[in-house]
Amino acid sequence: MEITKKDIEKLIKLRKEDTFLNHLWNVFSCDTRSKRESDRNKVKVWEQNMWISAFYPIFIFELNENGHLINITYKLNPIGKTIIGLFLVGILYLFFINFIRDFDFLENWLPILIGSTFLLILILLFRKIYVFEKQNQLEGIYEILDIEIEKKQLEKEWSLKNILIRLFTYPFCLFLIGLNLFLIIPNGQYFLAIVSFGFVGFYLVTDLKIILRKKTGKNAKKA
């Protein structure tokens, strides 16, 4: 069965242009309605939800000259890209400011190591949220359009890569909890303790939610 442009457009009635300002308003207004932009050879579709906030994907349905679907690609929306860019610029700014002031990296190797690990885990976490939501929406699109899902396009939750990531991140979270209890809190650094506990809680709760949502989704499909 060939999927046509009309089949795709029937799914999403609300039309919007794929512009920075429209996506900015979409994020601030928390508009969770599905939207599309159509031209001759492409239909772009996106949908925000409260779970993923500003980091939702845009799906691009590529069409041939006869208006039949030939490929589906995706990209991060411009607001998500801007937030990531500003975050990285801020990190680089802080790094170079400290470098200019003759910051001694050898004497401060432990805070640098912990801070770098924080940053790495945060990047991995937001990437995981984005990939998880992209896969969920993609599965929904495939099911509605009656397209056979290619397993290679979907990342398994317990793949070797994800297992190795958890073998690194979970012990690090336990290390931070121990560091808080035996070093940071006894030294009266309560703000730092709150920040690190918040980070650990955010990561663990988010990761467990992803696992449970994935499991619940599979059970729902089997039912």
PDB file of C-alpha atoms in Angstrom:
ATOM      1  CA  MET A   1       0.000   0.000   0.000  1.00  0.00           C
ATOM      2  CA  GLU A   2       1.442   3.339  -1.077  1.00  0.00           C
ATOM      3  CA  ILE A   3       1.110   6.303   1.284  1.00  0.00           C
ATOM      4  CA  THR A   4       0.152   9.554  -0.420  1.00  0.00           C
ATOM      5  CA  LYS A   5       0.410  13.193   0.572  1.00  0.00           C
ATOM      6  CA  LYS A   6      -3.347  13.302   1.159  1.00  0.00           C
ATOM      7  CA  ASP A   7      -3.098  10.346   3.585  1.00  0.00           C
ATOM      8  CA  ILE A   8      -0.553  12.265   5.668  1.00  0.00           C
ATOM      9  CA  GLU A   9      -2.433  15.567   5.563  1.00  0.00           C
ATOM     10  CA  LYS A  10      -5.655  13.876   6.694  1.00  0.00           C
ATOM     11  CA  LEU A  11      -3.953  12.971   9.979  1.00  0.00           C
ATOM     12  CA  ILE A  12      -3.076  16.566  10.914  1.00  0.00           C
ATOM     13  CA  LYS A  13      -5.541  19.348  10.137  1.00  0.00           C
ATOM     14  CA  LEU A  14      -3.720  22.265  11.808  1.00  0.00           C
ATOM     15  CA  ARG A  15      -1.333  24.015   9.423  1.00  0.00           C
ATOM     16  CA  LYS A  16       1.653  26.060  10.657  1.00  0.00           C
ATOM     17  CA  GLU A  17       4.874  27.262   9.109  1.00  0.00           C
ATOM     18  CA  ASP A  18       8.075  25.644  10.342  1.00  0.00           C
ATOM     19  CA  THR A  19       9.623  28.905  11.614  1.00  0.00           C
ATOM     20  CA  PHE A  20      11.598  29.849  14.710  1.00  0.00           C
ATOM     21  CA  LEU A  21       8.863  32.187  16.026  1.00  0.00           C
ATOM     22  CA  ASN A  22       6.109  29.609  15.571  1.00  0.00           C
ATOM     23  CA  HIS A  23       8.102  26.987  17.458  1.00  0.00           C
ATOM     24  CA  LEU A  24       8.948  29.556  20.163  1.00  0.00           C
ATOM     25  CA  TRP A  25       5.247  30.317  20.651  1.00  0.00           C
ATOM     26  CA  ASN A  26       4.501  26.603  20.584  1.00  0.00           C
ATOM     27  CA  VAL A  27       6.910  26.030  23.506  1.00  0.00           C
ATOM     28  CA  PHE A  28       5.766  28.998  25.618  1.00  0.00           C
ATOM     29  CA  SER A  29       2.054  28.303  25.078  1.00  0.00           C
ATOM     30  CA  CYS A  30       2.525  24.552  25.732  1.00  0.00           C
ATOM     31  CA  ASP A  31       0.465  23.828  22.624  1.00  0.00           C
ATOM     32  CA  THR A  32       0.347  20.036  22.324  1.00  0.00           C
ATOM     33  CA  ARG A  33      -1.709  19.901  19.119  1.00  0.00           C
ATOM     34  CA  SER A  34      -0.189  18.189  16.088  1.00  0.00           C
ATOM     35  CA  LYS A  35       0.845  20.586  13.322  1.00  0.00           C
ATOM     36  CA  ARG A  36       2.079  20.331   9.754  1.00  0.00           C
ATOM     37  CA  GLU A  37       3.655  22.341   6.975  1.00  0.00           C
ATOM     38  CA  SER A  38       3.187  21.117   3.424  1.00  0.00           C
ATOM     39  CA  ASP A  39       4.908  21.878   0.147  1.00  0.00           C
ATOM     40  CA  ARG A  40       5.198  20.008  -3.131  1.00  0.00           C
ATOM     41  CA  ASN A  41       7.673  17.299  -2.127  1.00  0.00           C
ATOM     42  CA  LYS A  42       7.614  17.434   1.682  1.00  0.00           C
ATOM     43  CA  VAL A  43       5.251  17.388   4.627  1.00  0.00           C
ATOM     44  CA  LYS A  44       6.684  18.402   7.995  1.00  0.00           C
ATOM     45  CA  VAL A  45       4.875  17.212  11.127  1.00  0.00           C
ATOM     46  CA  TRP A  46       5.554  18.014  14.777  1.00  0.00           C
ATOM     47  CA  GLU A  47       3.892  17.618  18.158  1.00  0.00           C
ATOM     48  CA  GLN A  48       5.001  18.891  21.542  1.00  0.00           C
ATOM     49  CA  ASN A  49       4.022  17.307  24.841  1.00  0.00           C
ATOM     50  CA  MET A  50       4.579  18.184  28.491  1.00  0.00           C
ATOM     51  CA  TRP A  51       7.081  15.325  28.851  1.00  0.00           C
ATOM     52  CA  ILE A  52       9.635  16.526  26.328  1.00  0.00           C
ATOM     53  CA  SER A  53       8.930  20.285  26.381  1.00  0.00           C
ATOM     54  CA  ALA A  54      11.208  22.175  23.955  1.00  0.00           C
ATOM     55  CA  PHE A  55      13.074  19.124  22.640  1.00  0.00           C
ATOM     56  CA  TYR A  56      10.435  17.605  20.362  1.00  0.00           C
ATOM     57  CA  PRO A  57      11.322  16.265  16.898  1.00  0.00           C
ATOM     58  CA  ILE A  58      10.092  17.440  13.508  1.00  0.00           C
ATOM     59  CA  PHE A  59       9.276  14.568  11.140  1.00  0.00           C
ATOM     60  CA  ILE A  60       9.826  15.167   7.438  1.00  0.00           C
ATOM     61  CA  PHE A  61       7.778  13.056   5.021  1.00  0.00           C
ATOM     62  CA  GLU A  62       9.611  13.070   1.685  1.00  0.00           C
ATOM     63  CA  LEU A  63       7.468  12.531  -1.422  1.00  0.00           C
ATOM     64  CA  ASN A  64       8.231  11.630  -5.021  1.00  0.00           C
ATOM     65  CA  GLU A  65       6.899  13.440  -8.078  1.00  0.00           C
ATOM     66  CA  ASN A  66       3.637  11.472  -7.879  1.00  0.00           C
ATOM     67  CA  GLY A  67       3.047  12.531  -4.271  1.00  0.00           C
ATOM     68  CA  HIS A  68       3.841   9.114  -2.796  1.00  0.00           C
ATOM     69  CA  LEU A  69       5.824   8.706   0.423  1.00  0.00           C
ATOM     70  CA  ILE A  70       9.395   7.527  -0.156  1.00  0.00           C
ATOM     71  CA  ASN A  71      11.152   8.339   3.123  1.00  0.00           C
ATOM     72  CA  ILE A  72      10.686   9.683   6.657  1.00  0.00           C
ATOM     73  CA  THR A  73      13.463  11.694   8.303  1.00  0.00           C
ATOM     74  CA  TYR A  74      13.545  13.810  11.446  1.00  0.00           C
ATOM     75  CA  LYS A  75      15.368  16.687  13.100  1.00  0.00           C
ATOM     76  CA  LEU A  76      15.332  18.597  16.360  1.00  0.00           C
ATOM     77  CA  ASN A  77      13.163  21.718  16.290  1.00  0.00           C
ATOM     78  CA  PRO A  78      14.949  25.133  16.186  1.00  0.00           C
ATOM     79  CA  ILE A  79      14.117  26.041  19.811  1.00  0.00           C
ATOM     80  CA  GLY A  80      15.742  22.861  21.093  1.00  0.00           C
ATOM     81  CA  LYS A  81      18.796  23.549  18.931  1.00  0.00           C
ATOM     82  CA  THR A  82      19.009  27.116  20.263  1.00  0.00           C
ATOM     83  CA  ILE A  83      18.818  25.998  23.908  1.00  0.00           C
ATOM     84  CA  ILE A  84      21.590  23.449  23.361  1.00  0.00           C
ATOM     85  CA  GLY A  85      23.706  26.074  21.569  1.00  0.00           C
ATOM     86  CA  LEU A  86      23.279  28.642  24.361  1.00  0.00           C
ATOM     87  CA  PHE A  87      24.099  26.015  26.970  1.00  0.00           C
ATOM     88  CA  LEU A  88      27.323  25.035  25.199  1.00  0.00           C
ATOM     89  CA  VAL A  89      28.309  28.678  24.687  1.00  0.00           C
ATOM     90  CA  GLY A  90      27.798  29.293  28.429  1.00  0.00           C
ATOM     91  CA  ILE A  91      29.994  26.330  29.326  1.00  0.00           C
ATOM     92  CA  LEU A  92      32.750  27.475  26.943  1.00  0.00           C
ATOM     93  CA  TYR A  93      32.507  31.025  28.304  1.00  0.00           C
ATOM     94  CA  LEU A  94      32.993  29.859  31.897  1.00  0.00           C
ATOM     95  CA  PHE A  95      35.879  27.633  30.820  1.00  0.00           C
ATOM     96  CA  PHE A  96      37.774  30.393  28.997  1.00  0.00           C
ATOM     97  CA  ILE A  97      37.129  32.961  31.754  1.00  0.00           C
ATOM     98  CA  ASN A  98      38.748  30.616  34.276  1.00  0.00           C
ATOM     99  CA  PHE A  99      41.570  29.829  31.841  1.00  0.00           C
ATOM    100  CA  ILE A 100      42.350  33.536  31.347  1.00  0.00           C
ATOM    101  CA  ARG A 101      42.491  34.041  35.117  1.00  0.00           C
ATOM    102  CA  ASP A 102      45.253  31.408  35.428  1.00  0.00           C
ATOM    103  CA  PHE A 103      42.911  28.837  36.881  1.00  0.00           C
ATOM    104  CA  ASP A 104      44.948  25.937  38.272  1.00  0.00           C
ATOM    105  CA  PHE A 105      43.439  22.822  36.741  1.00  0.00           C
ATOM    106  CA  LEU A 106      45.768  20.441  38.592  1.00  0.00           C
ATOM    107  CA  GLU A 107      44.757  21.739  42.020  1.00  0.00           C
ATOM    108  CA  ASN A 108      41.076  21.629  41.114  1.00  0.00           C
ATOM    109  CA  TRP A 109      41.023  18.330  39.243  1.00  0.00           C
ATOM    110  CA  LEU A 110      38.266  16.793  41.395  1.00  0.00           C
ATOM    111  CA  PRO A 111      35.672  19.592  40.887  1.00  0.00           C
ATOM    112  CA  ILE A 112      36.571  19.638  37.182  1.00  0.00           C
ATOM    113  CA  LEU A 113      36.129  15.853  36.925  1.00  0.00           C
ATOM    114  CA  ILE A 114      32.801  15.903  38.763  1.00  0.00           C
ATOM    115  CA  GLY A 115      31.571  18.913  36.767  1.00  0.00           C
ATOM    116  CA  SER A 116      32.560  17.309  33.457  1.00  0.00           C
ATOM    117  CA  THR A 117      30.794  14.088  34.438  1.00  0.00           C
ATOM    118  CA  PHE A 118      27.706  16.104  35.406  1.00  0.00           C
ATOM    119  CA  LEU A 119      27.743  17.724  31.975  1.00  0.00           C
ATOM    120  CA  LEU A 120      28.240  14.431  30.151  1.00  0.00           C
ATOM    121  CA  ILE A 121      25.391  12.712  31.981  1.00  0.00           C
ATOM    122  CA  LEU A 122      23.116  15.717  31.402  1.00  0.00           C
ATOM    123  CA  ILE A 123      23.827  15.616  27.661  1.00  0.00           C
ATOM    124  CA  LEU A 124      23.220  11.855  27.575  1.00  0.00           C
ATOM    125  CA  LEU A 125      19.979  12.279  29.520  1.00  0.00           C
ATOM    126  CA  PHE A 126      18.494  14.939  27.231  1.00  0.00           C
ATOM    127  CA  ARG A 127      19.565  12.954  24.183  1.00  0.00           C
ATOM    128  CA  LYS A 128      17.864   9.887  25.662  1.00  0.00           C
ATOM    129  CA  ILE A 129      14.633  11.818  26.273  1.00  0.00           C
ATOM    130  CA  TYR A 130      14.682  13.141  22.711  1.00  0.00           C
ATOM    131  CA  VAL A 131      15.392   9.726  21.146  1.00  0.00           C
ATOM    132  CA  PHE A 132      12.740   8.051  23.323  1.00  0.00           C
ATOM    133  CA  GLU A 133      10.049  10.557  22.363  1.00  0.00           C
ATOM    134  CA  LYS A 134      11.088  10.447  18.705  1.00  0.00           C
ATOM    135  CA  GLN A 135      10.720   6.667  18.694  1.00  0.00           C
ATOM    136  CA  ASN A 136       7.336   6.819  20.418  1.00  0.00           C
ATOM    137  CA  GLN A 137       5.974   9.310  17.891  1.00  0.00           C
ATOM    138  CA  LEU A 138       7.530   7.409  14.990  1.00  0.00           C
ATOM    139  CA  GLU A 139       5.895   4.148  16.111  1.00  0.00           C
ATOM    140  CA  GLY A 140       2.572   5.987  16.348  1.00  0.00           C
ATOM    141  CA  ILE A 141       2.990   7.388  12.828  1.00  0.00           C
ATOM    142  CA  TYR A 142       3.882   3.952  11.441  1.00  0.00           C
ATOM    143  CA  GLU A 143       0.878   2.373  13.138  1.00  0.00           C
ATOM    144  CA  ILE A 144      -1.582   5.003  11.871  1.00  0.00           C
ATOM    145  CA  LEU A 145      -0.240   4.880   8.316  1.00  0.00           C
ATOM    146  CA  ASP A 146       0.015   1.081   8.457  1.00  0.00           C
ATOM    147  CA  ILE A 147       3.738   1.101   7.673  1.00  0.00           C
ATOM    148  CA  GLU A 148       5.836  -1.891   8.674  1.00  0.00           C
ATOM    149  CA  ILE A 149       8.340  -0.845  11.359  1.00  0.00           C
ATOM    150  CA  GLU A 150      11.970  -1.505  10.602  1.00  0.00           C
ATOM    151  CA  LYS A 151      13.610  -2.643  13.830  1.00  0.00           C
ATOM    152  CA  LYS A 152      16.909  -1.045  12.876  1.00  0.00           C
ATOM    153  CA  GLN A 153      15.248   2.392  13.061  1.00  0.00           C
ATOM    154  CA  LEU A 154      14.210   1.890  16.690  1.00  0.00           C
ATOM    155  CA  GLU A 155      16.698   1.938  19.515  1.00  0.00           C
ATOM    156  CA  LYS A 156      16.205  -0.850  22.051  1.00  0.00           C
ATOM    157  CA  GLU A 157      15.920   0.276  25.668  1.00  0.00           C
ATOM    158  CA  TRP A 158      18.221  -2.514  26.896  1.00  0.00           C
ATOM    159  CA  SER A 159      20.716  -2.409  24.058  1.00  0.00           C
ATOM    160  CA  LEU A 160      24.407  -2.919  24.849  1.00  0.00           C
ATOM    161  CA  LYS A 161      25.012   0.826  24.546  1.00  0.00           C
ATOM    162  CA  ASN A 162      22.259   1.723  27.026  1.00  0.00           C
ATOM    163  CA  ILE A 163      23.431  -0.962  29.456  1.00  0.00           C
ATOM    164  CA  LEU A 164      27.009   0.379  29.350  1.00  0.00           C
ATOM    165  CA  ILE A 165      25.734   3.933  29.914  1.00  0.00           C
ATOM    166  CA  ARG A 166      23.782   2.801  32.984  1.00  0.00           C
ATOM    167  CA  LEU A 167      26.797   0.861  34.294  1.00  0.00           C
ATOM    168  CA  PHE A 168      28.570   4.228  34.327  1.00  0.00           C
ATOM    169  CA  THR A 169      25.804   6.629  35.392  1.00  0.00           C
ATOM    170  CA  TYR A 170      24.196   4.624  38.209  1.00  0.00           C
ATOM    171  CA  PRO A 171      27.464   4.104  40.165  1.00  0.00           C
ATOM    172  CA  PHE A 172      28.255   7.786  39.630  1.00  0.00           C
ATOM    173  CA  CYS A 173      24.887   8.723  41.149  1.00  0.00           C
ATOM    174  CA  LEU A 174      25.646   6.484  44.146  1.00  0.00           C
ATOM    175  CA  PHE A 175      29.073   8.143  44.410  1.00  0.00           C
ATOM    176  CA  LEU A 176      27.432  11.595  44.503  1.00  0.00           C
ATOM    177  CA  ILE A 177      25.011  10.471  47.216  1.00  0.00           C
ATOM    178  CA  GLY A 178      27.918   9.198  49.316  1.00  0.00           C
ATOM    179  CA  LEU A 179      29.907  12.378  48.617  1.00  0.00           C
ATOM    180  CA  ASN A 180      26.986  14.452  49.846  1.00  0.00           C
ATOM    181  CA  LEU A 181      26.442  12.428  53.008  1.00  0.00           C
ATOM    182  CA  PHE A 182      30.068  12.141  54.097  1.00  0.00           C
ATOM    183  CA  LEU A 183      31.771  15.252  52.718  1.00  0.00           C
ATOM    184  CA  ILE A 184      29.592  18.023  51.294  1.00  0.00           C
ATOM    185  CA  ILE A 185      26.875  18.173  53.995  1.00  0.00           C
ATOM    186  CA  PRO A 186      29.298  17.803  56.957  1.00  0.00           C
ATOM    187  CA  ASN A 187      31.272  20.750  55.526  1.00  0.00           C
ATOM    188  CA  GLY A 188      28.143  22.898  55.471  1.00  0.00           C
ATOM    189  CA  GLN A 189      27.911  23.186  51.667  1.00  0.00           C
ATOM    190  CA  TYR A 190      24.145  22.767  51.653  1.00  0.00           C
ATOM    191  CA  PHE A 191      23.458  24.518  48.344  1.00  0.00           C
ATOM    192  CA  LEU A 192      25.884  22.225  46.522  1.00  0.00           C
ATOM    193  CA  ALA A 193      24.262  19.243  48.231  1.00  0.00           C
ATOM    194  CA  ILE A 194      20.797  20.340  47.094  1.00  0.00           C
ATOM    195  CA  VAL A 195      22.017  20.793  43.509  1.00  0.00           C
ATOM    196  CA  SER A 196      23.727  17.401  43.368  1.00  0.00           C
ATOM    197  CA  PHE A 197      20.814  15.595  45.066  1.00  0.00           C
ATOM    198  CA  GLY A 198      18.470  17.308  42.599  1.00  0.00           C
ATOM    199  CA  PHE A 199      20.613  16.144  39.689  1.00  0.00           C
ATOM    200  CA  VAL A 200      20.714  12.550  40.946  1.00  0.00           C
ATOM    201  CA  GLY A 201      16.966  12.535  41.567  1.00  0.00           C
ATOM    202  CA  PHE A 202      16.197  14.079  38.173  1.00  0.00           C
ATOM    203  CA  TYR A 203      18.346  11.558  36.334  1.00  0.00           C
ATOM    204  CA  LEU A 204      17.137   8.454  38.183  1.00  0.00           C
ATOM    205  CA  VAL A 205      13.438   9.397  38.078  1.00  0.00           C
ATOM    206  CA  THR A 206      13.615  10.327  34.380  1.00  0.00           C
ATOM    207  CA  ASP A 207      15.442   7.133  33.440  1.00  0.00           C
ATOM    208  CA  LEU A 208      12.999   4.965  35.398  1.00  0.00           C
ATOM    209  CA  LYS A 209      10.059   6.792  33.784  1.00  0.00           C
ATOM    210  CA  ILE A 210      11.475   6.040  30.345  1.00  0.00           C
ATOM    211  CA  ILE A 211      11.881   2.353  31.219  1.00  0.00           C
ATOM    212  CA  LEU A 212       8.353   2.123  32.654  1.00  0.00           C
ATOM    213  CA  ARG A 213       6.771   4.026  29.754  1.00  0.00           C
ATOM    214  CA  LYS A 214       8.529   1.746  27.291  1.00  0.00           C
ATOM    215  CA  LYS A 215       7.380  -1.357  29.162  1.00  0.00           C
ATOM    216  CA  THR A 216       3.811  -0.038  29.550  1.00  0.00           C
ATOM    217  CA  GLY A 217       3.683   0.825  25.869  1.00  0.00           C
ATOM    218  CA  LYS A 218       4.747  -2.679  24.868  1.00  0.00           C
ATOM    219  CA  ASN A 219       2.216  -4.273  27.223  1.00  0.00           C
ATOM    220  CA  ALA A 220      -0.521  -2.028  25.838  1.00  0.00           C
ATOM    221  CA  LYS A 221       0.293  -3.084  22.280  1.00  0.00           C
ATOM    222  CA  LYS A 222       0.224  -6.772  23.272  1.00  0.00           C
ATOM    223  CA  ALA A 223      -3.154  -6.308  24.938  1.00  0.00           C
TER     224      ALA A 223
END
